[in-house]
Coordinates of C-alpha atoms in Angstrom, one line a residue:
M148 CA 0.0 0.0 0.0
A149 CA 2.9 2.4 0.8
C150 CA 4.3 1.8 -2.7
V151 CA 1.0 2.7 -4.3
T152 CA 0.7 5.9 -2.2
E153 CA 4.2 6.9 -3.2
M154 CA 3.4 6.3 -6.9
L155 CA 0.3 8.5 -6.7
Y156 CA 2.3 11.3 -5.0
V157 CA 5.0 11.2 -7.7
V158 CA 2.4 11.4 -10.5
T159 CA 0.5 14.3 -9.0
T160 CA 3.7 16.2 -8.1
N161 CA 5.0 15.9 -11.7
M162 CA 1.7 17.1 -13.1
K163 CA 1.6 20.1 -10.8
E164 CA 5.2 21.2 -11.1
G165 CA 6.0 20.3 -14.6
F166 CA 9.1 18.6 -16.0
M167 CA 12.2 20.1 -17.5
A168 CA 13.7 17.8 -20.1
R169 CA 17.4 17.4 -20.1
T170 CA 17.7 18.0 -23.8
V171 CA 15.6 20.8 -25.3
V172 CA 15.4 23.1 -28.3
S173 CA 15.5 26.8 -27.3
I174 CA 13.9 29.0 -30.0
E175 CA 13.8 32.8 -30.5
I176 CA 11.8 34.0 -33.5
G177 CA 13.0 37.4 -34.6
L178 CA 11.6 39.8 -37.1
T179 CA 14.2 39.0 -39.8
Q180 CA 16.0 36.0 -38.4
T181 CA 15.1 32.9 -36.3
R182 CA 17.6 31.4 -33.9
L183 CA 17.4 28.0 -32.2
L184 CA 19.8 25.9 -30.2
E185 CA 19.5 22.2 -29.3
L186 CA 20.9 22.1 -25.7
E187 CA 21.8 19.6 -23.1
A188 CA 21.0 21.7 -20.0
G189 CA 22.8 21.1 -16.7
K190 CA 22.9 23.1 -13.5
R191 CA 26.4 24.5 -14.3
L192 CA 27.0 23.7 -18.0
Q193 CA 25.0 23.9 -21.2
R194 CA 26.2 21.8 -24.1
V195 CA 25.2 23.1 -27.5
K196 CA 24.6 20.1 -29.8
K197 CA 23.1 22.0 -32.8
A198 CA 22.7 25.6 -33.7
V199 CA 20.5 27.0 -36.5
V200 CA 20.0 30.6 -37.9
F201 CA 17.6 31.1 -40.8
D202 CA 15.8 34.1 -42.3
T203 CA 12.3 34.5 -40.9
P204 CA 9.9 34.4 -43.9
Q205 CA 8.7 37.9 -44.8
N206 CA 5.6 39.2 -43.1
T207 CA 5.7 36.3 -40.6
M208 CA 6.2 38.4 -37.4
E209 CA 4.4 41.5 -36.3
D210 CA 5.5 42.8 -32.9
G211 CA 6.0 39.2 -31.6
Y212 CA 2.8 37.8 -33.1
I213 CA 3.1 35.0 -35.7
R214 CA 0.7 35.8 -38.5
D215 CA 0.5 32.4 -40.3
T216 CA 1.3 29.7 -37.7
S217 CA 0.9 26.8 -40.1
E218 CA 3.3 28.2 -42.7
F219 CA 5.9 29.1 -40.1
A220 CA 5.6 25.7 -38.3
E221 CA 6.3 24.0 -41.6
Q222 CA 9.4 26.2 -42.2
L223 CA 10.6 25.7 -38.6
S224 CA 10.1 21.9 -38.8
M225 CA 12.0 21.8 -42.1
Q226 CA 15.0 23.7 -40.6
M227 CA 15.1 21.4 -37.6
R228 CA 14.9 18.4 -39.9
L229 CA 17.8 19.7 -42.1
A230 CA 19.9 20.3 -39.0
G231 CA 19.3 16.7 -37.8
I232 CA 17.4 17.9 -34.7
K233 CA 15.0 15.2 -33.4
T234 CA 14.2 16.6 -29.9
R235 CA 10.6 17.4 -29.6
D236 CA 10.7 19.4 -26.3
I237 CA 11.0 23.1 -27.0
I238 CA 11.2 26.4 -25.2
F239 CA 10.1 29.7 -26.9
T240 CA 11.5 33.1 -25.9
I241 CA 9.1 36.0 -26.7
S242 CA 10.3 39.5 -27.8
S243 CA 7.4 41.9 -28.1
N244 CA 6.4 45.4 -27.2
K245 CA 3.0 44.0 -26.1
V246 CA 4.7 42.5 -23.0
I247 CA 4.5 45.0 -20.1
S248 CA 6.5 44.8 -16.9
R249 CA 6.6 46.4 -13.5
E250 CA 9.1 46.3 -10.7
V251 CA 7.4 45.8 -7.3
T252 CA 8.4 45.1 -3.7
V253 CA 6.6 42.5 -1.6
T254 CA 7.1 40.8 1.8
A255 CA 9.4 37.8 1.6
L256 CA 7.1 34.8 1.7
K257 CA 7.1 31.2 0.5
E258 CA 7.0 30.6 -3.2
K259 CA 3.4 29.4 -3.3
L260 CA 2.1 32.3 -1.2
L261 CA 4.2 34.8 -3.3
K262 CA 2.5 33.6 -6.5
S263 CA -0.9 34.0 -5.0
I264 CA -0.1 37.6 -3.8
V265 CA 1.2 38.6 -7.2
E266 CA -1.8 37.3 -9.1
A267 CA -4.2 38.9 -6.6
E268 CA -2.5 42.3 -6.7
A269 CA -1.6 42.3 -10.5
P270 CA -4.5 44.6 -11.4
D271 CA -3.0 47.3 -9.1
Y272 CA 0.4 47.0 -10.7
F273 CA -0.7 47.8 -14.2
P274 CA -2.9 50.8 -15.2
M275 CA -4.9 48.9 -17.7
D276 CA -7.3 45.9 -18.1
I277 CA -5.2 42.8 -17.8
S278 CA -8.0 40.3 -17.6
D279 CA -6.9 38.7 -20.9
H280 CA -3.2 38.7 -19.9
A281 CA -1.1 35.9 -18.3
I282 CA 0.7 37.1 -15.2
S283 CA 4.2 35.9 -14.1
Y284 CA 7.1 37.2 -12.1
S285 CA 10.8 36.8 -11.3
I286 CA 12.7 37.5 -8.1
I287 CA 15.3 40.1 -9.0
G288 CA 16.6 41.1 -5.6
Q289 CA 16.2 40.8 -1.8
N290 CA 16.3 43.2 1.1
K291 CA 17.2 40.8 3.9
A292 CA 17.1 43.5 6.6
E293 CA 13.5 44.4 5.8
K294 CA 12.6 40.9 4.7
Q295 CA 11.4 42.0 1.3
Y296 CA 11.7 40.7 -2.3
R297 CA 12.1 42.8 -5.3
L298 CA 10.0 41.3 -8.1
M299 CA 9.7 42.0 -11.9
V300 CA 6.1 41.3 -12.7
Y301 CA 5.2 40.6 -16.3
A302 CA 1.8 40.8 -18.1
I303 CA 1.7 39.0 -21.4
P304 CA -1.4 38.9 -23.7
E305 CA -3.0 35.5 -23.9
T306 CA -3.3 35.8 -27.7
L307 CA 0.4 36.2 -28.0
L308 CA 1.1 33.0 -26.1
E309 CA -1.6 31.1 -28.0
C310 CA 0.1 31.7 -31.4
F311 CA 3.3 30.0 -30.2
Y312 CA 1.3 27.1 -28.8
S313 CA -0.4 26.8 -32.2
V314 CA 3.1 26.6 -33.9
A315 CA 4.1 23.8 -31.4
N316 CA 0.9 21.9 -32.1
E317 CA 1.5 22.1 -35.8
M318 CA 5.0 20.8 -35.3
K319 CA 3.8 18.1 -33.0
C320 CA 6.2 19.3 -30.4
N321 CA 5.9 19.7 -26.6
I322 CA 6.3 23.2 -25.1
V323 CA 8.3 22.6 -22.0
S324 CA 8.2 26.3 -21.0
M325 CA 8.0 29.8 -22.4
D326 CA 10.0 32.9 -21.4
Y327 CA 10.2 36.6 -22.1
V328 CA 13.5 38.0 -23.5
G329 CA 14.0 40.3 -20.5
N330 CA 13.8 37.5 -18.0
S331 CA 16.0 35.3 -20.2
M332 CA 18.7 37.9 -20.2
Y333 CA 18.6 38.4 -16.4
Q334 CA 18.6 34.7 -15.6
W335 CA 21.8 34.3 -17.6
L336 CA 23.5 37.5 -16.5
K337 CA 23.0 37.0 -12.8
R338 CA 25.0 33.8 -12.8
S339 CA 27.8 35.4 -14.8
T340 CA 31.1 36.7 -13.4
L341 CA 30.5 40.4 -14.3
Q342 CA 32.4 42.3 -11.6
D343 CA 31.5 46.0 -12.3
V344 CA 28.1 47.6 -12.4
S345 CA 27.3 46.7 -16.0
L346 CA 24.7 47.7 -18.6
V347 CA 23.8 45.0 -21.1
M348 CA 22.0 45.9 -24.3
Q349 CA 20.1 43.0 -25.9
M350 CA 19.7 44.5 -29.4
N351 CA 16.9 42.7 -31.1
E352 CA 15.2 43.6 -34.4
S353 CA 12.2 45.4 -33.1
A354 CA 13.3 46.4 -29.6
T355 CA 16.3 46.8 -27.3
V356 CA 16.2 45.4 -23.8
V357 CA 18.5 47.4 -21.5
T358 CA 19.5 45.7 -18.2
V359 CA 21.7 47.0 -15.4
I360 CA 23.3 44.3 -13.3
D361 CA 24.8 45.2 -10.0
K362 CA 26.5 42.3 -8.2
G363 CA 24.2 39.7 -9.6
E364 CA 21.0 41.7 -8.8
L365 CA 18.9 43.5 -11.4
G366 CA 19.4 47.2 -10.9
V367 CA 16.9 48.3 -13.6
Q368 CA 15.5 46.9 -16.8
R369 CA 13.8 48.8 -19.6
T370 CA 12.6 47.9 -23.1
I371 CA 13.3 50.5 -25.8
N372 CA 10.9 50.3 -28.7
Y373 CA 13.7 50.6 -31.2
G374 CA 15.8 47.8 -32.6
I375 CA 18.3 47.2 -35.4
S376 CA 15.4 46.9 -37.9
M377 CA 15.3 50.7 -37.7
L378 CA 18.9 50.8 -39.0
A379 CA 18.0 48.2 -41.7
D380 CA 14.9 50.2 -42.8
A381 CA 17.0 53.5 -42.9
L382 CA 19.4 51.8 -45.3
A383 CA 16.8 50.1 -47.5
E384 CA 14.7 53.2 -47.9
T385 CA 17.5 55.2 -49.5
H386 CA 17.5 52.8 -52.5
C387 CA 21.2 53.3 -53.1
Y388 CA 22.2 49.6 -53.4
D389 CA 20.8 47.3 -56.0
E390 CA 21.1 44.2 -53.8
V391 CA 19.3 45.8 -50.8
T392 CA 15.6 45.3 -51.6
T393 CA 14.4 43.8 -48.3
Q394 CA 14.9 44.5 -44.6
A395 CA 16.8 41.2 -44.2
A396 CA 19.1 42.1 -47.1
A397 CA 19.8 45.5 -45.5
L398 CA 20.5 43.8 -42.1
K399 CA 23.0 41.5 -43.8
M400 CA 24.8 44.4 -45.4
L401 CA 25.0 46.2 -42.0
Q402 CA 26.6 43.1 -40.6
E403 CA 29.2 43.0 -43.5
E404 CA 30.0 46.7 -44.0
A405 CA 30.4 49.7 -41.7
F406 CA 27.6 52.2 -42.1
L407 CA 27.9 54.0 -38.8
T408 CA 29.7 57.4 -38.8
I409 CA 32.2 57.5 -35.9
S410 CA 34.6 60.3 -36.9
E411 CA 35.4 62.6 -39.8
E412 CA 38.6 60.7 -40.5
Q413 CA 36.7 57.4 -41.0
E414 CA 34.1 59.2 -43.1
E415 CA 36.7 60.5 -45.5
L416 CA 38.4 57.1 -45.8
W417 CA 35.0 55.5 -46.5
K418 CA 34.2 58.0 -49.3
K419 CA 37.4 57.1 -51.1
K420 CA 36.7 53.4 -50.8
E421 CA 33.1 53.7 -51.8
L422 CA 33.9 55.8 -54.9
A423 CA 36.4 53.3 -56.0
R424 CA 33.9 50.5 -55.5
I425 CA 31.2 52.4 -57.6
S426 CA 33.7 52.9 -60.4
E427 CA 34.8 49.3 -60.3
N428 CA 31.2 48.1 -60.4
R429 CA 30.4 50.3 -63.4
F430 CA 33.5 49.1 -65.2
R431 CA 32.4 45.5 -64.7
R432 CA 28.9 46.3 -65.9
I433 CA 30.3 47.8 -69.1
E434 CA 32.5 44.7 -69.7
K435 CA 29.5 42.4 -69.2
K436 CA 27.5 44.4 -71.7
Q437 CA 30.3 44.3 -74.3
E438 CA 30.6 40.5 -73.8
S439 CA 26.8 40.1 -74.3
D440 CA 26.9 42.2 -77.5
A441 CA 29.8 40.2 -78.9
E442 CA 27.9 37.0 -78.3
G443 CA 24.8 38.4 -80.0
E444 CA 22.7 38.4 -76.9
A445 CA 19.9 41.0 -76.6
A446 CA 20.7 43.8 -74.1
A447 CA 18.3 44.1 -71.2
T448 CA 16.0 47.1 -71.8
N449 CA 14.3 47.1 -68.5
D450 CA 17.5 47.5 -66.4
V451 CA 16.7 50.3 -64.0
S452 CA 19.5 49.6 -61.5
V453 CA 20.9 52.4 -59.4
E454 CA 24.3 52.1 -61.0
R455 CA 22.9 52.3 -64.5
I456 CA 20.6 55.3 -64.2
L457 CA 22.6 57.4 -61.8
S458 CA 26.0 59.1 -62.0
D459 CA 28.9 58.1 -59.7
D460 CA 28.6 61.3 -57.7
E461 CA 24.8 60.9 -57.3
I462 CA 25.3 57.3 -56.1
L463 CA 28.0 58.4 -53.6
R464 CA 25.7 61.2 -52.4
R465 CA 22.9 58.8 -51.8
R466 CA 25.1 56.3 -50.0
M467 CA 26.5 59.1 -47.8
G468 CA 22.9 60.0 -47.0
A469 CA 22.3 56.3 -46.1
R470 CA 25.2 56.4 -43.7
V471 CA 23.7 59.5 -42.0
E472 CA 20.3 57.9 -41.8
V473 CA 21.7 54.7 -40.3
S474 CA 23.8 56.6 -37.8
E475 CA 20.8 58.7 -36.8
A476 CA 18.7 55.6 -36.2
A477 CA 21.5 54.2 -34.0
K478 CA 21.7 57.5 -32.1
N479 CA 18.0 57.2 -31.4
I480 CA 18.7 54.0 -29.5
T481 CA 21.7 55.3 -27.7
G482 CA 19.8 58.4 -26.7
R483 CA 17.2 56.3 -24.9
V484 CA 19.9 54.1 -23.3
R485 CA 21.4 57.3 -22.0
R486 CA 18.2 58.1 -20.2
V487 CA 18.2 54.6 -18.6
I488 CA 21.8 55.3 -17.4
E489 CA 20.7 58.7 -15.9
Y490 CA 17.8 57.1 -14.2
F491 CA 20.0 54.5 -12.6
A492 CA 22.5 57.1 -11.5
T493 CA 19.8 59.1 -9.9
N494 CA 18.6 56.1 -7.8
H495 CA 22.1 54.7 -7.2
P496 CA 24.5 57.7 -7.0
D497 CA 27.3 55.6 -5.3
T498 CA 27.3 52.8 -8.0
P499 CA 27.5 54.4 -11.5
V500 CA 27.4 52.2 -14.6
Q501 CA 31.0 51.4 -15.5
Q502 CA 30.8 49.0 -18.5
I503 CA 28.4 48.4 -21.4
Y504 CA 28.0 45.0 -23.1
I505 CA 26.1 44.3 -26.4
T506 CA 24.3 41.1 -27.1
G507 CA 21.6 39.8 -29.5
P508 CA 21.4 40.2 -33.3
G509 CA 22.6 43.8 -33.0
A510 CA 26.0 42.7 -31.7
S511 CA 26.8 41.6 -35.3
V512 CA 26.2 45.1 -36.8
K513 CA 29.6 46.3 -37.8
G514 CA 31.0 49.2 -35.8
I515 CA 28.0 49.3 -33.4
D516 CA 30.2 48.8 -30.3
E517 CA 32.6 51.7 -31.3
M518 CA 29.7 54.0 -32.0
I519 CA 27.9 53.3 -28.7
S520 CA 31.1 53.8 -26.8
T521 CA 31.6 57.2 -28.5
E522 CA 28.0 58.3 -27.9
L523 CA 27.8 57.2 -24.2
D524 CA 31.4 57.8 -23.3
L525 CA 31.8 54.3 -21.7
P526 CA 33.8 51.2 -22.6
V527 CA 31.7 48.8 -24.7
E528 CA 32.3 45.1 -25.5
I529 CA 30.4 42.4 -27.2
Y530 CA 29.2 40.1 -24.4
N531 CA 30.7 36.7 -24.4
V532 CA 28.0 34.2 -23.4
T533 CA 30.3 31.1 -23.8
E534 CA 30.9 31.1 -20.0
G535 CA 29.4 27.9 -18.9
V536 CA 28.7 26.8 -22.5
V537 CA 30.3 24.0 -24.6
F538 CA 29.8 23.9 -28.3
T539 CA 30.1 20.5 -29.8
N540 CA 31.7 19.9 -33.2
T541 CA 28.4 20.1 -35.0
A542 CA 27.8 23.6 -33.7
R543 CA 31.4 24.9 -33.5
E544 CA 30.9 27.4 -36.3
F545 CA 28.5 29.5 -34.1
E546 CA 30.9 29.7 -31.1
E547 CA 32.1 33.2 -32.1
R548 CA 28.4 34.3 -32.5
G549 CA 27.4 33.3 -29.0
A550 CA 26.1 36.8 -28.2
E551 CA 23.4 36.4 -30.8
F552 CA 21.9 33.5 -28.8
L553 CA 21.8 35.0 -25.3
A554 CA 18.0 34.8 -25.1
C555 CA 18.1 31.1 -26.1
F556 CA 20.7 30.3 -23.4
G557 CA 18.9 32.3 -20.7
A558 CA 15.5 30.7 -21.4
I559 CA 16.9 27.4 -20.2
V560 CA 18.0 28.7 -16.7
N561 CA 14.8 29.7 -15.0
P562 CA 12.0 30.6 -17.5
L563 CA 8.8 32.3 -16.5
G564 CA 6.7 29.2 -17.5
L565 CA 4.2 31.3 -19.5
R566 CA 1.0 29.5 -20.6
P567 CA -2.2 30.7 -22.0
A568 CA -5.4 29.9 -20.1
D569 CA -6.6 27.4 -22.7
A570 CA -3.4 25.4 -22.4
I571 CA -3.7 25.4 -18.6
L572 CA -7.3 24.1 -18.9
R573 CA -6.3 21.4 -21.4
E574 CA -3.4 20.3 -19.2
K575 CA -5.6 20.1 -16.1
K576 CA -8.2 18.0 -18.0
K577 CA -5.4 15.7 -19.2
N578 CA -3.9 15.5 -15.7
I579 CA -7.3 14.7 -14.2
A580 CA -7.8 11.9 -16.8
I581 CA -4.3 10.5 -16.0
L582 CA -4.8 10.8 -12.3
S583 CA -8.2 9.1 -12.5
A584 CA -6.7 6.2 -14.5
T585 CA -3.8 6.0 -12.1
I586 CA -6.2 5.9 -9.1
F587 CA -8.3 3.2 -10.8
I588 CA -5.2 1.1 -11.5
A589 CA -3.9 1.6 -8.0
A590 CA -7.2 0.7 -6.4
A591 CA -7.4 -2.5 -8.5
A592 CA -3.8 -3.3 -7.5
V593 CA -4.6 -2.7 -3.8
I594 CA -7.7 -5.0 -3.9
A595 CA -5.8 -7.7 -5.6
Y596 CA -3.0 -7.3 -3.1
L597 CA -5.3 -7.6 -0.1
V598 CA -7.0 -10.7 -1.5
V599 CA -3.7 -12.4 -2.1
D600 CA -2.3 -11.2 1.2
A601 CA -5.3 -12.6 3.2
T602 CA -4.8 -16.0 1.5
L603 CA -1.1 -16.0 2.3
D604 CA -1.8 -15.0 6.0
I605 CA -4.2 -18.0 6.6
R606 CA -1.6 -20.4 5.2
Y607 CA 1.1 -18.8 7.3
E608 CA -0.9 -18.9 10.5
K609 CA -1.7 -22.7 10.1
K610 CA 2.0 -23.5 9.6
M611 CA 3.0 -21.4 12.7
K612 CA 0.4 -23.1 14.8
A613 CA 1.7 -26.6 13.9
L614 CA 5.3 -25.5 14.6
F615 CA 4.5 -24.0 18.0
E616 CA 2.7 -27.2 19.1
E617 CA 5.8 -29.3 18.2
R618 CA 8.0 -26.9 20.2
I619 CA 5.7 -27.0 23.3
E620 CA 5.8 -30.7 23.4
A621 CA 9.6 -30.8 23.1
A622 CA 10.0 -28.1 25.8
E623 CA 8.1 -29.8 28.6
S624 CA 11.3 -31.3 30.2
I625 CA 12.8 -27.8 30.5
E626 CA 10.4 -26.7 33.3
Q627 CA 12.6 -28.4 36.0
L628 CA 15.7 -26.7 34.7
Y629 CA 13.9 -23.4 34.6
A630 CA 12.9 -23.8 38.3
V631 CA 16.6 -24.3 39.2
Y632 CA 17.6 -21.2 37.2
Q633 CA 15.0 -19.1 38.9
A634 CA 16.3 -20.1 42.4
S635 CA 19.9 -19.3 41.4
Q636 CA 18.8 -15.9 40.1
E637 CA 17.1 -15.1 43.4
S638 CA 20.2 -16.0 45.3
I639 CA 22.3 -13.8 43.2
A640 CA 19.9 -10.9 43.6
S641 CA 20.0 -11.3 47.4
M642 CA 23.8 -11.2 47.5
A643 CA 23.8 -8.1 45.3
A644 CA 21.4 -6.4 47.7
T645 CA 23.6 -7.2 50.7
D646 CA 26.7 -5.9 48.9
A647 CA 24.9 -2.7 48.0
L648 CA 23.8 -2.1 51.7
S649 CA 27.3 -2.6 53.0
F650 CA 29.1 -0.5 50.3
S651 CA 30.9 2.8 51.2
V652 CA 32.3 5.2 48.6
A653 CA 35.4 5.4 50.6
E654 CA 36.2 1.9 49.4
Q655 CA 36.9 3.5 46.0
L656 CA 39.4 6.1 47.4
N657 CA 42.5 4.7 45.7
D658 CA 40.6 4.4 42.4
I659 CA 39.3 7.9 42.7
I660 CA 42.8 9.3 43.3
A661 CA 44.2 7.4 40.3
A662 CA 41.4 8.7 38.1
L663 CA 42.1 12.3 39.2
E664 CA 45.8 11.9 38.4
R665 CA 44.9 10.7 34.9
A666 CA 42.1 13.1 34.1
L667 CA 43.2 16.5 35.5
P668 CA 45.3 18.9 33.4
S669 CA 49.0 19.0 34.1
R670 CA 49.0 22.7 35.1
S671 CA 46.2 22.3 37.8
L672 CA 47.2 21.8 41.4
V673 CA 45.1 20.0 44.1
H674 CA 45.7 21.5 47.5
S675 CA 43.4 19.3 49.4
F676 CA 40.3 17.1 49.1
S677 CA 38.0 15.5 51.6
I678 CA 35.3 12.8 51.4
T679 CA 32.3 12.7 53.7
G680 CA 29.6 10.2 52.9
D681 CA 28.9 10.4 49.2
S682 CA 30.4 14.0 48.9
M683 CA 33.9 15.0 48.0
T684 CA 35.3 18.6 48.2
I685 CA 38.5 19.5 46.3
N686 CA 40.6 22.7 46.5
F687 CA 42.3 23.6 43.2
T688 CA 44.8 26.2 41.9
T689 CA 45.2 26.9 38.1
V690 CA 46.9 29.5 36.0
T691 CA 43.8 30.8 34.1
K692 CA 40.0 30.5 34.2
E693 CA 40.1 28.6 31.0
E694 CA 42.3 26.0 32.7
A695 CA 39.8 25.9 35.6
A696 CA 37.0 25.2 33.0
K697 CA 39.1 22.3 31.7
V698 CA 39.4 20.9 35.2
L699 CA 35.6 21.0 35.6
M700 CA 35.1 19.3 32.2
Q701 CA 37.6 16.5 33.1
L702 CA 36.0 15.9 36.5
K703 CA 32.7 15.2 34.8
T704 CA 34.4 12.4 32.7
I705 CA 35.4 10.4 35.9
P706 CA 33.0 7.5 36.3
Y707 CA 33.1 7.7 40.2
I708 CA 31.6 11.3 40.1
S709 CA 28.0 12.0 39.2
E710 CA 27.7 15.7 39.8
V711 CA 30.2 18.7 39.9
A712 CA 29.6 22.1 41.3
V713 CA 31.9 25.1 41.9
A714 CA 31.6 26.4 45.5
G715 CA 33.8 29.5 45.0
I716 CA 36.5 30.9 42.7
V717 CA 39.1 33.7 43.3
E718 CA 41.6 35.2 40.9
N719 CA 44.9 36.4 42.5
V720 CA 47.9 38.3 41.0
D721 CA 51.3 37.9 42.6
E722 CA 52.7 41.5 42.7
T723 CA 56.3 40.2 42.7
T724 CA 56.1 37.8 39.8
N725 CA 53.1 39.3 38.1
R726 CA 51.7 35.7 37.7
T727 CA 48.0 35.1 37.9
E728 CA 46.5 32.2 40.0
V729 CA 42.9 31.0 40.1
V730 CA 41.9 29.4 43.3
F731 CA 38.6 27.6 43.4
T732 CA 36.7 24.9 45.3
V733 CA 34.7 22.1 43.7
N734 CA 32.0 20.0 45.4
C735 CA 31.4 16.6 43.8
T736 CA 28.8 13.9 44.4
L737 CA 30.3 10.4 44.4
Q738 CA 28.7 7.2 43.1
K739 CA 29.7 3.6 42.8
K740 CA 31.5 2.9 39.5
P741 CA 29.1 0.9 37.2
E742 CA 31.6 -1.8 36.6
S743 CA 33.3 -3.8 39.4
T744 CA 36.8 -3.7 37.8
S745 CA 39.3 -1.0 38.3
P746 CA 40.5 1.3 35.5
D747 CA 43.4 -1.1 34.9
G748 CA 41.1 -4.0 34.2
N749 CA 42.0 -5.7 37.5
E750 CA 39.9 -6.3 40.6
A751 CA 39.3 -3.0 42.4
Q752 CA 41.3 -2.8 45.7
G753 CA 39.4 -1.0 48.4
G754 CA 41.5 1.3 50.5
A755 CA 41.6 1.4 54.3
T756 CA 40.6 5.1 54.4
T757 CA 37.5 5.7 56.5
E758 CA 34.8 8.3 55.9
G759 CA 35.7 11.8 56.9
T760 CA 39.4 11.4 56.2
E761 CA 41.1 14.5 54.7
V762 CA 44.2 14.0 52.4
Q763 CA 46.8 16.8 52.1

């Protein structure tokens, strides 16, 4: 029955708390690119088995929402299949301006109570109707003195979560958990070894999440509604490159070429290189046309490319304008980051931001780190997320691009566990069905066990009865021997009583003295001791009170002594030698040693000392 109960407990616990698979696929769907990692997640180490980056189909994403879930599920399944990923447990990380967050402070309580309080008070946290939002939170700090938690509370639209669940259903995959990019960042960063007060910019396509980390705690986190798609749009809208016709193509060019204006010297150098590039492209175009004419091929009449219809100077002017537009878009982001820095400095004047790190897709934009450093006057680095990460040979090519996958890594650590209400309801129904089936099976097993057990008990009792009858018959002759044994035991008890009545503790005097010599510290001196009845008084002299304490502890270990009490203690200082002496008296209660042998293992020899004798 105990086994059945334990089985039921394990089943219900797993259903309530969920189950984090060891190997999962962590997915972040971006506006222009989708990133996914197949990870073996451990407590201290994450092992990247496969890594995939592919262009998100155009018009798939709109502020975090997936427009056509079936089409995207098919594309995602194909990419996983081509990469050889067979794991069906997945985690999605959401990046959307529709997600709202609020930092709050609550009394430090148990996790279950904390969740109930957050859900009950959520309407007070957000100045809007959140009845159709899923509520979750993360502990971002603790004030131990005031016994309070700092929480980041998130409200996520149910419809946003449902579209990701629809993708998983189309793929026939199991959503282990869901997370928000802000929490993913913090969960990864708080376990890092960042020493200074650091600001981390997760530059995604449509937004930039700014997080300040101070000694592992979240100082402040803000989402800026500007991402690197602004830079890509600024480049694409100038129509100064034939190959840049989409946002994804513009982003790819930003990753390959420097479009951010840092200094006048760099600007002049870029002009020379770009003008030479324009001339070279035009020369190649002329050569290609001549080759086509020589081969009798008809020249294209609908060629309206930039380099054909515009002069070199006009092309250069447009491209210079593109650099200005891209740089201004980047400055819009840095301007808002500056406000976050100023806000943090206002609330934490003693711990200013000392370092900036860049992560996410924006980390791959060429020259972005140098420009941010110039604009904000702080050192800037691309954040290395490979701390605690091992890339296998099949994913080695992405090791240098680890910063792009920060959200995928962080979602594995401690995700928010976001779920829409419909998914929760479906899971509860499924769990109830599983639990009902389990209870039915367990009940049937218990009934079967009881029937079998009752049958076995009857057979066992019959065998034991026959065995006892045989033993009773064989033991009848032992009654006489038992009577002799009982008489001898009574005789022994009588002699022991007589010995106890005639015993005096003074008989153990020699043994007591020997025990004192062995037990007492070498620097303790016994001036005198006396025994009266079952009491013994000893006068000691020691060097320090600590030594006196040792004497008391040692006295308690002597088997002849049951109680020890200090009658008085005096500390004297010899003015001539400046030596300290501690004089004290100890009263002890004596008892007969439990064993009849002496400490040497020989028969104890009673001394001839009588009660009341004092030994000097």
